Short mmCIF file of C-alpha atoms and ligand atoms in Angstrom, two decimals:
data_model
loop_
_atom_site.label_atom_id
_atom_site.label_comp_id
_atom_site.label_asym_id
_atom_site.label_seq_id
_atom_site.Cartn_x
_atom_site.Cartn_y
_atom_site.Cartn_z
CA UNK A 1 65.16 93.08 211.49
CA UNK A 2 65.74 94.77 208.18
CA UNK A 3 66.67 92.69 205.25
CA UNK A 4 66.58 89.65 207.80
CA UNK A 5 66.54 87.25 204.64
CA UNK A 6 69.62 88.63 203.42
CA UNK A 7 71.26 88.69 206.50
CA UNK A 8 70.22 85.00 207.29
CA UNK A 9 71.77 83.65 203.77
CA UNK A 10 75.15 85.67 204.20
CA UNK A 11 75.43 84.80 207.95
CA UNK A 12 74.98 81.00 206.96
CA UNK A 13 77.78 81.68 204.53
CA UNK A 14 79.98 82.61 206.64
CA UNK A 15 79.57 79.61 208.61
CA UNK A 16 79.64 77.36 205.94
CA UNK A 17 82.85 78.61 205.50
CA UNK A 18 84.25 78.95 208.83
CA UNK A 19 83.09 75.67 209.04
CA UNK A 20 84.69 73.75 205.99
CA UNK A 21 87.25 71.46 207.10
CA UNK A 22 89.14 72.14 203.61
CA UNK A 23 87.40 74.71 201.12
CA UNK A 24 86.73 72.83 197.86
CA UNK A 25 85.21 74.12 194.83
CA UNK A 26 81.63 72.43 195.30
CA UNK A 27 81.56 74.37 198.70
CA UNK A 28 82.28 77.67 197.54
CA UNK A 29 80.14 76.94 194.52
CA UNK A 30 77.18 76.02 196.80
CA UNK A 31 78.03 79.25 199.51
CA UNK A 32 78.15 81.72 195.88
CA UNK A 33 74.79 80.37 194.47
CA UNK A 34 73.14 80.76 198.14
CA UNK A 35 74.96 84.42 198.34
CA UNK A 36 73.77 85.16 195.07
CA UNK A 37 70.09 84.36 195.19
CA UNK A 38 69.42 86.23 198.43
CA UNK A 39 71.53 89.35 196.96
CA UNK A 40 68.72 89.35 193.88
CA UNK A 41 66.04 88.24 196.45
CA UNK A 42 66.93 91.77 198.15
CA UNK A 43 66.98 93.06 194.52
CA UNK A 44 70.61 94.11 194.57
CA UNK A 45 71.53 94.93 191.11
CA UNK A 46 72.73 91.43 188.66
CA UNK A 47 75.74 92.80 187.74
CA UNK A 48 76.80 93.80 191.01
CA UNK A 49 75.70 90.66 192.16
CA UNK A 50 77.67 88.91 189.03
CA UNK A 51 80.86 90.99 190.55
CA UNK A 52 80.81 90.31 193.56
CA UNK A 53 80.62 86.27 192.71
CA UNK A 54 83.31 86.75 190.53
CA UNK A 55 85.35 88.44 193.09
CA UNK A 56 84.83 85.79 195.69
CA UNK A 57 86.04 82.92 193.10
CA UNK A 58 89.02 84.47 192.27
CA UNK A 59 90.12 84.88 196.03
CA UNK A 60 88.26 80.89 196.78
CA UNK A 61 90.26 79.30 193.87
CA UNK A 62 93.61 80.90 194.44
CA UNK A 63 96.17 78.38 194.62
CA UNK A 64 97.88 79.97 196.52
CA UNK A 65 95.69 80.76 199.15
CA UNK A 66 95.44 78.15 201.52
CA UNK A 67 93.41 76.97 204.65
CA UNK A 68 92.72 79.46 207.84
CA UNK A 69 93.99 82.49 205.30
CA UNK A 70 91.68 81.74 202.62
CA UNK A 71 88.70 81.60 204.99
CA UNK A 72 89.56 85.07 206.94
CA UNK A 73 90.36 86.03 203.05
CA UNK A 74 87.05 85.44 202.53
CA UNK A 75 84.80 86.18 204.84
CA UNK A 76 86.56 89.73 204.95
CA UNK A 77 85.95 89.76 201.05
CA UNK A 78 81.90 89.59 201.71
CA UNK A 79 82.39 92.06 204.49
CA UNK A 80 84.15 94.58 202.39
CA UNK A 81 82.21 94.45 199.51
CA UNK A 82 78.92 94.22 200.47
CA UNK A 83 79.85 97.33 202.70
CA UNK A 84 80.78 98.82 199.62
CA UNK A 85 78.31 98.33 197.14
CA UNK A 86 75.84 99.68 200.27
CA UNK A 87 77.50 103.04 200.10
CA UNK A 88 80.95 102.32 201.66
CA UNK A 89 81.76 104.99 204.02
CA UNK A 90 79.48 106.66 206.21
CA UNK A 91 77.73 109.29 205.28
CA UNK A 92 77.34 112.19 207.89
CA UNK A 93 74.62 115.02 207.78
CA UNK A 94 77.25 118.03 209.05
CA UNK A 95 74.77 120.85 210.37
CA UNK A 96 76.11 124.06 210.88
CA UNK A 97 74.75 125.50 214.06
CA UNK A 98 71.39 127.27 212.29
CA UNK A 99 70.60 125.21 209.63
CA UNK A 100 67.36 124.64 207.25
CA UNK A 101 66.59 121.32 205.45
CA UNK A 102 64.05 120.85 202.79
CA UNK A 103 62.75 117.23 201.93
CA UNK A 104 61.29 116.61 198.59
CA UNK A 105 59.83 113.30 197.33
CA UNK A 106 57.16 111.44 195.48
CA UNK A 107 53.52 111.15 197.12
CA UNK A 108 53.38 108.86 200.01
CA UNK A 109 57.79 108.38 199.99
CA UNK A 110 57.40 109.36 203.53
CA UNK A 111 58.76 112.92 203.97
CA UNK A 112 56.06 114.12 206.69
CA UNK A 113 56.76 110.91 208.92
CA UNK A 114 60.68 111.25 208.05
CA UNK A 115 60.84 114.97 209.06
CA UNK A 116 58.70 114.34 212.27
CA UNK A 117 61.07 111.57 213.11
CA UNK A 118 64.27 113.80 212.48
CA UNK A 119 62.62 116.85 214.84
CA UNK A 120 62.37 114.23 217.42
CA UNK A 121 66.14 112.59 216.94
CA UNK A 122 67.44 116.40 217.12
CA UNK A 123 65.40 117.92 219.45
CA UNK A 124 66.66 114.97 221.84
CA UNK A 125 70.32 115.63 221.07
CA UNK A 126 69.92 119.52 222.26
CA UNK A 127 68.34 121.52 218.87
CA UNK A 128 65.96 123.94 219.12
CA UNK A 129 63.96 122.51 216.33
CA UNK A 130 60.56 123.42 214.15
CA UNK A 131 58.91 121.92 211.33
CA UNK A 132 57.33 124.19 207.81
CA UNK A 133 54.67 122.89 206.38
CA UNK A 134 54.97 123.67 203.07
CA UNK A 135 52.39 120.89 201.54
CA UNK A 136 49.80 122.63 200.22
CA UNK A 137 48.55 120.26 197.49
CA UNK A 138 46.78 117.58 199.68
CA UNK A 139 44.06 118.95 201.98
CA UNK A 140 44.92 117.05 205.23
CA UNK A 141 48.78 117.20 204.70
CA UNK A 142 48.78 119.97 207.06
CA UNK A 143 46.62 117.92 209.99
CA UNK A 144 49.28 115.31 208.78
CA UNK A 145 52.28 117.40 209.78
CA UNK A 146 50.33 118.81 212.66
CA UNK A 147 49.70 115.68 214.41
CA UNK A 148 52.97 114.06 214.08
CA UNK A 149 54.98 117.13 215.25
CA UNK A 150 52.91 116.79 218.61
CA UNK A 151 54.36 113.37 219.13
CA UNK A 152 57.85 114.83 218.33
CA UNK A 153 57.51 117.37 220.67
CA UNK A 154 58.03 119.94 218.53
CA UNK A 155 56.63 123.19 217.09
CA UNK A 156 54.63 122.55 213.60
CA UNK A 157 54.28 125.89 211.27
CA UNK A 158 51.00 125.12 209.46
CA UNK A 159 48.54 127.11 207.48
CA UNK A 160 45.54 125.29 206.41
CA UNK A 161 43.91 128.16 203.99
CA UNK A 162 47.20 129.52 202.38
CA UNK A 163 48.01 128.06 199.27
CA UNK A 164 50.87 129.58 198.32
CA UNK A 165 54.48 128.20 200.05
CA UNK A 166 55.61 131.54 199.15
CA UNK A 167 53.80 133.35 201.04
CA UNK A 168 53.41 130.77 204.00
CA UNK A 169 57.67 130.72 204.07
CA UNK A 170 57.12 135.06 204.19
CA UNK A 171 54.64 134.67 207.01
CA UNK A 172 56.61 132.76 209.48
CA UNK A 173 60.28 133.92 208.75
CA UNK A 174 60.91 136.03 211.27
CA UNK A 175 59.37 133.35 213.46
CA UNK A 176 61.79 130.78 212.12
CA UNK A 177 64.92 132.61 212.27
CA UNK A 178 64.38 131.68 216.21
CA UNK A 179 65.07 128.25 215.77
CA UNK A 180 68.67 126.28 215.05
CA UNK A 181 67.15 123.69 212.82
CA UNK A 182 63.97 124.41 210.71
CA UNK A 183 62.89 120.86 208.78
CA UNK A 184 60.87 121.86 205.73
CA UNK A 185 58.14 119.56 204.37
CA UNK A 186 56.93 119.84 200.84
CA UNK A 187 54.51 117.98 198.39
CA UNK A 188 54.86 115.46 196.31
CA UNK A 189 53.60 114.31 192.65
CA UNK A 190 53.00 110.61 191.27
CA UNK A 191 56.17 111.70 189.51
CA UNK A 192 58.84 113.50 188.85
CA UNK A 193 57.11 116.51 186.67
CA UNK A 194 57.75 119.93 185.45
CA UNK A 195 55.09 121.20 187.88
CA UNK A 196 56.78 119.73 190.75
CA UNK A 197 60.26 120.85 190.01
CA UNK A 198 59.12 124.54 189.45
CA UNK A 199 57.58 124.18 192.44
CA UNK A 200 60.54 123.13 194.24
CA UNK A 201 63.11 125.19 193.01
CA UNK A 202 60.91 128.61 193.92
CA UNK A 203 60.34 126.79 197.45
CA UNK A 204 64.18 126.12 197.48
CA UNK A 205 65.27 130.00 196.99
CA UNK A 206 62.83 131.40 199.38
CA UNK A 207 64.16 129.18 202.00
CA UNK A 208 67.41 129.05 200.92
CA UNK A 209 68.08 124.99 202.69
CA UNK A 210 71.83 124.10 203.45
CA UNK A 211 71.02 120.98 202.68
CA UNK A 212 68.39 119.43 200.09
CA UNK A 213 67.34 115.70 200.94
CA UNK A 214 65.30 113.21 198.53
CA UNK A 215 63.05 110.96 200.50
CA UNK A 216 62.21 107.63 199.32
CA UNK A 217 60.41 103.95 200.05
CA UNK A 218 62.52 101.16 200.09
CA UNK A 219 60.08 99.29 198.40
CA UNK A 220 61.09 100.98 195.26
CA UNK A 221 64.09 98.72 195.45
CA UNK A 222 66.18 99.39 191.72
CA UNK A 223 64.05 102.06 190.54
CA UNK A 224 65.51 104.30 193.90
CA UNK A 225 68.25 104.58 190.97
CA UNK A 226 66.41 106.53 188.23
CA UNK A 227 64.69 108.67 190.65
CA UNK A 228 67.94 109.54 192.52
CA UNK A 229 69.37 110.80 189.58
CA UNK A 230 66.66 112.27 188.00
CA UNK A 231 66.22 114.62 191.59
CA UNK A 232 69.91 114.63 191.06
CA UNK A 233 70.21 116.02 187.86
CA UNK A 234 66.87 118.19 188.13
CA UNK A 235 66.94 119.87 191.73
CA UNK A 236 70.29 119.03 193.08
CA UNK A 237 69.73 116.79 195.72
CA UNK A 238 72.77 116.34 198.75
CA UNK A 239 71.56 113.15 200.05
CA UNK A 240 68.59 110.70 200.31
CA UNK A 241 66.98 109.32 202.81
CA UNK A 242 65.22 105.88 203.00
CA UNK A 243 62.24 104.62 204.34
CA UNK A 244 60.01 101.92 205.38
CA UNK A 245 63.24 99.65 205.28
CA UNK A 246 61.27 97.67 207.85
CA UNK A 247 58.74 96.63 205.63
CA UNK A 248 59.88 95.15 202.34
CA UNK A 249 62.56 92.34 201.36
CA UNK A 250 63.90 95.04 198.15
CA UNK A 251 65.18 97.51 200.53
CA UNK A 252 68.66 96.19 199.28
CA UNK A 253 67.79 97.43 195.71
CA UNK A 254 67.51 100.98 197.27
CA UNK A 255 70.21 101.06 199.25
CA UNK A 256 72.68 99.53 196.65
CA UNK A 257 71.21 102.06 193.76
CA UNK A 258 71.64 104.99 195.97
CA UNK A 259 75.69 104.18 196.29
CA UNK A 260 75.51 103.64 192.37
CA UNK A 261 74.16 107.33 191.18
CA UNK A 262 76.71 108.59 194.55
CA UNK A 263 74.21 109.74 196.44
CA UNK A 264 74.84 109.23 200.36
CA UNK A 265 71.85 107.94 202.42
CA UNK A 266 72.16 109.78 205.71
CA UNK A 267 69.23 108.13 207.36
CA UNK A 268 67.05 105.03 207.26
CA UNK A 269 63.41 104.84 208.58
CA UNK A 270 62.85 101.21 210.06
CA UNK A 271 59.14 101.75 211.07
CA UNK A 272 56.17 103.92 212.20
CA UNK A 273 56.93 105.44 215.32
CA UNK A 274 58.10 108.57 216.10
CA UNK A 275 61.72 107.06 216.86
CA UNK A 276 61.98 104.60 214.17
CA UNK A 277 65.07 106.28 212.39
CA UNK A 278 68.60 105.65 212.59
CA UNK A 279 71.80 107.49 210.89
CA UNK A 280 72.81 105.45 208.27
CA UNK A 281 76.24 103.72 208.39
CA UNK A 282 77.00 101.04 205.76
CA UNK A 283 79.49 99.30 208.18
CA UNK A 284 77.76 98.25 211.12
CA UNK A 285 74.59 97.95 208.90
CA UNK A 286 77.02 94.89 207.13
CA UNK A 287 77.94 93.78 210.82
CA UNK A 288 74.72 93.19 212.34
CA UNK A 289 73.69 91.68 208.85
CA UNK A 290 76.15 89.02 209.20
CA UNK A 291 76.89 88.74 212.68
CA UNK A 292 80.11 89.16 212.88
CA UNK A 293 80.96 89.20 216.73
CA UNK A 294 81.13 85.46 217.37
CA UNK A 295 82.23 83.61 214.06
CA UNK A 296 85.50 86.56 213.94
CA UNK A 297 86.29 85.08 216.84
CA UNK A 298 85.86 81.41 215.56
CA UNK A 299 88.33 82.42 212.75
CA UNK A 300 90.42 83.83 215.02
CA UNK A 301 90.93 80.79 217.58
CA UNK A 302 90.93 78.77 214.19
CA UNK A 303 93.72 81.16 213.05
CA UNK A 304 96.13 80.74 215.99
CA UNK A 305 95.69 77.36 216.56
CA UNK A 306 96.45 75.77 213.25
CA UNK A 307 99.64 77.00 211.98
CA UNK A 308 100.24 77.79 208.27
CA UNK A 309 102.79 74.78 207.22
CA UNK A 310 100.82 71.67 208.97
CA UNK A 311 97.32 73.53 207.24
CA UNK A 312 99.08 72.87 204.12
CA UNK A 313 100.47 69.23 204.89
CA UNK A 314 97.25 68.18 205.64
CA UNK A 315 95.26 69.70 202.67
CA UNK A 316 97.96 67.97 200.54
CA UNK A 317 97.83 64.61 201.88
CA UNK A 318 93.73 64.86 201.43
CA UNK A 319 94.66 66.35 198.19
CA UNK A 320 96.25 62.89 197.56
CA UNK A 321 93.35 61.00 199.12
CA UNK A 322 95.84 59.99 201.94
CA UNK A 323 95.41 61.15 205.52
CA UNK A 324 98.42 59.86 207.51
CA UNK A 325 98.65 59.49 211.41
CA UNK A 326 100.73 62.71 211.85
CA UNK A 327 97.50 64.82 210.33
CA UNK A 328 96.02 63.09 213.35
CA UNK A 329 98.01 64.32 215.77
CA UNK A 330 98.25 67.57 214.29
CA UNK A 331 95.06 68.18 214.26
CA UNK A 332 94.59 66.27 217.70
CA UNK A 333 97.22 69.17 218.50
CA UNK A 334 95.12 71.70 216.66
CA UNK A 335 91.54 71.18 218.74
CA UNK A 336 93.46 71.06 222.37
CA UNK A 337 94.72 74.18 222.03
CA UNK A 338 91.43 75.29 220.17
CA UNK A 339 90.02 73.86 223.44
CA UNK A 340 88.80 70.86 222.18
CA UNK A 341 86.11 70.48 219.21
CA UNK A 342 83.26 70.63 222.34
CA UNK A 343 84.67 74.45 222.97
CA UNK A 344 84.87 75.56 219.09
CA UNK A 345 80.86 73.95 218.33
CA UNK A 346 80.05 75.87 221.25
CA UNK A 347 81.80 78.99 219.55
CA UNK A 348 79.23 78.74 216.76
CA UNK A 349 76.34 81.05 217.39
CA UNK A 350 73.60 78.99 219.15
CA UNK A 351 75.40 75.96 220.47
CA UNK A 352 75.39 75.71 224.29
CA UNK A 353 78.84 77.47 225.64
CA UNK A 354 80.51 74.79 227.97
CA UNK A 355 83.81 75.54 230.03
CA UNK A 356 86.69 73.34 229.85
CA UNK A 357 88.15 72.31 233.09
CA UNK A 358 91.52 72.92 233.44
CA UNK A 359 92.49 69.18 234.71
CA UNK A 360 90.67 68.20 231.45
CA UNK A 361 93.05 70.61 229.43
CA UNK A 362 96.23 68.92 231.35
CA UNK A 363 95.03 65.37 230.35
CA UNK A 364 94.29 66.22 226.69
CA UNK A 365 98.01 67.77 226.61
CA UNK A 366 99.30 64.30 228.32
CA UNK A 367 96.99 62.74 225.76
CA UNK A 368 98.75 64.57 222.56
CA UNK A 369 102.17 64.00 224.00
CA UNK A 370 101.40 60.10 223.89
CA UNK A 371 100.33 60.20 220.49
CA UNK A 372 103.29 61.64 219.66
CA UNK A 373 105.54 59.18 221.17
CA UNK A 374 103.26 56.61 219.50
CA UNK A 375 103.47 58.23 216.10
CA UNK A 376 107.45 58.21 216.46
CA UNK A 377 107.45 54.18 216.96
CA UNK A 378 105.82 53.92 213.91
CA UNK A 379 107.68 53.13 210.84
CA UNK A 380 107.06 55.39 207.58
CA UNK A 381 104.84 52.84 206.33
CA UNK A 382 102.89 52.69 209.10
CA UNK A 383 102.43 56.38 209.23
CA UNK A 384 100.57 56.37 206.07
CA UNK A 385 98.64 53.67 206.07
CA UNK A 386 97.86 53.38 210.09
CA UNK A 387 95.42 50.23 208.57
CA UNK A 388 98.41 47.80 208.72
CA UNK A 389 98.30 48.34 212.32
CA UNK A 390 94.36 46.74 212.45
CA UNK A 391 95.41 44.15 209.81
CA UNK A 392 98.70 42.95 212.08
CA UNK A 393 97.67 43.63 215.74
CA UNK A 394 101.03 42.53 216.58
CA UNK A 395 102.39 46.00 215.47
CA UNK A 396 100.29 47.37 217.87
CA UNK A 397 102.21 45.36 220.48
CA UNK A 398 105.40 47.08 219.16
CA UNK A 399 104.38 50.33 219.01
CA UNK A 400 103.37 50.29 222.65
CA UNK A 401 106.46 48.53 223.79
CA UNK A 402 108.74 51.18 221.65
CA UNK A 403 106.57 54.31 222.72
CA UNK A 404 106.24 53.46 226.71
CA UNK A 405 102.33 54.00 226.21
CA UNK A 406 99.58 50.83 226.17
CA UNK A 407 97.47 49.63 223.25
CA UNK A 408 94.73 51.32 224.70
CA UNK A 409 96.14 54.83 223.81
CA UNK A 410 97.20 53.40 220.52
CA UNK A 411 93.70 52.24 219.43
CA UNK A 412 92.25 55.65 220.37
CA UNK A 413 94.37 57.20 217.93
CA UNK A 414 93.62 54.86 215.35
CA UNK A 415 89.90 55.87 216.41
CA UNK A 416 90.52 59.21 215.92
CA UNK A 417 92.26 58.85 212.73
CA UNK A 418 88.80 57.39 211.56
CA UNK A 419 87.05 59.73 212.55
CA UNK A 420 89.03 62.58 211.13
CA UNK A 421 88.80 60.55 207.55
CA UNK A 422 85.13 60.46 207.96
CA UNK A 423 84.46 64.18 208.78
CA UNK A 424 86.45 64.86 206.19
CA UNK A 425 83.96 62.43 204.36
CA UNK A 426 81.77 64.04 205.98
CA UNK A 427 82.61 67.56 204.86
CA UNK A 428 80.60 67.80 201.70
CA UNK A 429 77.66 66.90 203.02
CA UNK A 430 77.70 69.39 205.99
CA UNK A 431 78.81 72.54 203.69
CA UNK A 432 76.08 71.71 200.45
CA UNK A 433 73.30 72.98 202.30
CA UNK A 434 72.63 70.24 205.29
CA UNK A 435 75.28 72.30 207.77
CA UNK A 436 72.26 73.56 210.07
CA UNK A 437 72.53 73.41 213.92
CA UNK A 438 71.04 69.59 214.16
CA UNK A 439 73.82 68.56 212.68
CA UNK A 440 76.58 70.03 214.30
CA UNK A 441 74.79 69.10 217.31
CA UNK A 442 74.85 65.48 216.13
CA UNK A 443 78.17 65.94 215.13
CA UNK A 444 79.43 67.49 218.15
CA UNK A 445 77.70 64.45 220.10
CA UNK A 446 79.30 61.83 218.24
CA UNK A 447 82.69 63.39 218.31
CA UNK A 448 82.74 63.87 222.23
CA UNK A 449 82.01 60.63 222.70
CA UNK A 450 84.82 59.40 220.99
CA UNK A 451 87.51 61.74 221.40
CA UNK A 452 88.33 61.33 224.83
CA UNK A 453 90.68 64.51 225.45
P1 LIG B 501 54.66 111.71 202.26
O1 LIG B 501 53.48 111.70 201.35
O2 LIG B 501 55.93 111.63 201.50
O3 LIG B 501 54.65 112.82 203.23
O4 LIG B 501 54.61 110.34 203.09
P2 LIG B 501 54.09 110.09 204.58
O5 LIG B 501 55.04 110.64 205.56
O6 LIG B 501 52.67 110.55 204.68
O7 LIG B 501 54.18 108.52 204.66
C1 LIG B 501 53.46 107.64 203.82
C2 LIG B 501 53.21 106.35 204.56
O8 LIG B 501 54.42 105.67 204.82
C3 LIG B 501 52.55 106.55 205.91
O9 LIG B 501 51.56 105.58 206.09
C4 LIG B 501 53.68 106.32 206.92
O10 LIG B 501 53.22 105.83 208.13
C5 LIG B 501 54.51 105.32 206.19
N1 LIG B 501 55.93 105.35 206.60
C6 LIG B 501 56.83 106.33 206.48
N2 LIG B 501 58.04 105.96 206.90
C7 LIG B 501 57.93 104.68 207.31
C8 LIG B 501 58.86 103.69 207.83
O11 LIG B 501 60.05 103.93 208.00
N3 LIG B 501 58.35 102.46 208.10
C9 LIG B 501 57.04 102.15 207.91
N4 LIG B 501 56.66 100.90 208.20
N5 LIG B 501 56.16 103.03 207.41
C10 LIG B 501 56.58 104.28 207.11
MG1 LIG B 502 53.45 114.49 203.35
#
């Protein structure tokens, strides 16, 4: 996939913050530093880089932001601007029913493949399409253009001897007038000189192109930005668009540079074949980067099972270093209506996807009811320090007798309250890095074997 490194570092991200059992500042720290090294691995631009960061610690150490909100807060934050600083909105080529394009570029950017690709995409969605040759400068660029439009399956106008795109563009006019989309191929330089502008602009006013398109590598990364705007500012350029994004870890650079000088990138080529190009649309380009399908869906079971106030209880209390019995059966609360923790690890992309039977459900609600009952025996005292209950068994006798339930239930919820102090424990550990599907598979193991729901 393109910019699969990228992708992998934001999407693990995400889940190290859908994952966080409370977001702390060494977590977010860790999640920024991981964001921000695979940004400049894909050579996004520092400072946009040093934005963005800055942007996601002002939303991560908002007071005021708590829990489930912060996260969707968030991961919605990444979405947006990292959409953004790719171009934002899409970017649609609008053809009028006869139109003429004219690709320029450096040597080797790729126009000859691109326009060969693009007579393919259109001819397939119903235009009557040909390709101009208009590159007379290399010697085989014609057998180039010739070659590839056969595997487009569309007409090439060529002329190997002419010299002149003048006078090849006079030749096959009335010829082209015939056809609702004529795709113009040109030559390139090694740069952007005098010769080559001239060049193109006398091109550009015998064909007369409703729309002008800059083609270039994504291996360029940053520098796409100069050359942008120097094709800008020299032969007024509508668009660019980018190839080989299949073959190099910078394409980010590109992408990001063209949103900078405002120049919309209405394709991407993603490989050598004939139908390796895509329209390009910074949104679901974002989406299938970070894979949002199944952890938006994590959030959102997250979201409506843990309400706002009893988030905020129990981030205080660990903000206190106390975890009292009701956060147990809150949270207890929290996971049966999430389904259980076996149904939200198997919401994480990769873990196995197990169904819940329904008399399981019934019994976990039975289960939560007791530890209510049990938590209302208790005395204050109790409640926050549920360890007086292991130092004096006899409590435990009480509490059963009071709440109508048996010891038994009472020492599972002492169990649990242990093991919702240690994941908490546990928490740093899992976000800084180590959170990788071994471990959640561990986890997951240990915690089903303990909470009995
Ligand atoms: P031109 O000089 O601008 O006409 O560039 P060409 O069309 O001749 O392409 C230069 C090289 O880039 C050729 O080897 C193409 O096969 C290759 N190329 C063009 N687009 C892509 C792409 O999207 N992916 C890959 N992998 N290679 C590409
Ligand atoms: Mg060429």
């Amino acid at each position: 996939m393109v910019l699969d490194k990228l992708g992998n570092a934001l999407r693990k991200g995400v889940t190290k913050i859908s994952n966080a059992i409370f977001l702390d500042k060494k977590i977010v720290d860790g999640i920024i530093k991981d964001i921000q090294r695979a940004l400049i691995e894909a050579d996004v631009n520092v400072e946009l880089v040093f934005q963005l960061s800055q942007k996601i610690k002002k939303v991560a150490y908002d007071e005021n932001i708590k829990g489930i909100d912060k996260k969707e807060q968030l991961v919605k934050l990444i979405h947006d601007e990292i959409q953004n600083i790719l171009g934002g909105e899409k970017k649609e080529l609008k053809l009028p029913k006869k139109a003429k394009i004219l690709f320029l570029g450096l040597y080797g950017s790729g126009k000859t493949t691109t326009i060969s690709k693009l007579g393919f995409y259109y001819a397939k969605r119903g235009r009557k399409v040909a390709l101009l040759g208009l590159d007379t400068q290399r010697p085989a660029a014609m057998d180039q253009l010739e070659q590839m439009a056969k595997k487009a399956k569309v007409p090439a106008f060529i002329d190997k001897k002419e010299k002149s795109p003048e006078k090849i563009i006079k030749n096959y006019q009335k010829e082209l007038d015939k056809y609702d989309l004529v795709l113009v191929d040109t030559a390139g330089r090694d740069g952007l000189n005098k010769e080559l502008i001239s060049e193109i602009k006398s091109i550009s006013k015998a064909t007369k192109p409703d729309y002008t398109i800059l083609v270039m590598p994504a291996d360029i990364g940053q520098a796409a930005k100069t050359q942008a705007s120097e094709f800008q500012s020299a032969l007024n350029i509508d668009g660019v668009i980018i190839t080989r994004m299949d073959g190099t870890a910078k394409a980010g650079g590109a992408l990001t540079a063209c949103s900078e000088t405002n120049a919309p990138v209405f394709f991407i080529g993603v490989g050598e074949k004939i139908h390796d190009i895509e329209p390009f649309n910074p949104e679901s380009f974002i989406s299938r980067l970070l894979g949002m399908g199944d952890l938006q869906g994590l959030l959102e079971k997250v979201k409506s099972a843990t309400s706002e106030k009893q988030q905020k209880r129990i981030e205080k209390s660990l903000a206190e270093g106390k975890l009292t019995i009701n956060d147990v059966v809150e949270q207890t609360k929290a996971m049966g209506q999430m389904g259980g923790m076996d149904k939200m690890l198997s919401m994480v992309p990769g873990m196995s996807n197990k169904k819940i039977p329904k008399e399981q459900l019934k019994k976990q609600e039975e289960k939560i009811k007791h530890f209510e009952y049990i938590r209302d025996s208790m005395t204050p005292e109790e409640q926050e320090n549920p360890e007086l209950l292991e130092k004096q068994t006899s409590r435990i006798a009480r509490i059963a007798k009071g709440s109508g339930t048996t010891t038994t239930e009472i020492r599972d919820l002492l169990k649990q309250y242990k093991l919702l102090k240690e994941m908490v424990g546990m928490q740093d550990q899992l976000a800084s890095g180590k959170l990788d599907q071994k471990m959640l598979q561990k986890m997951a193991k240990k915690f089903k074997g303990k909470v009995k729901f």
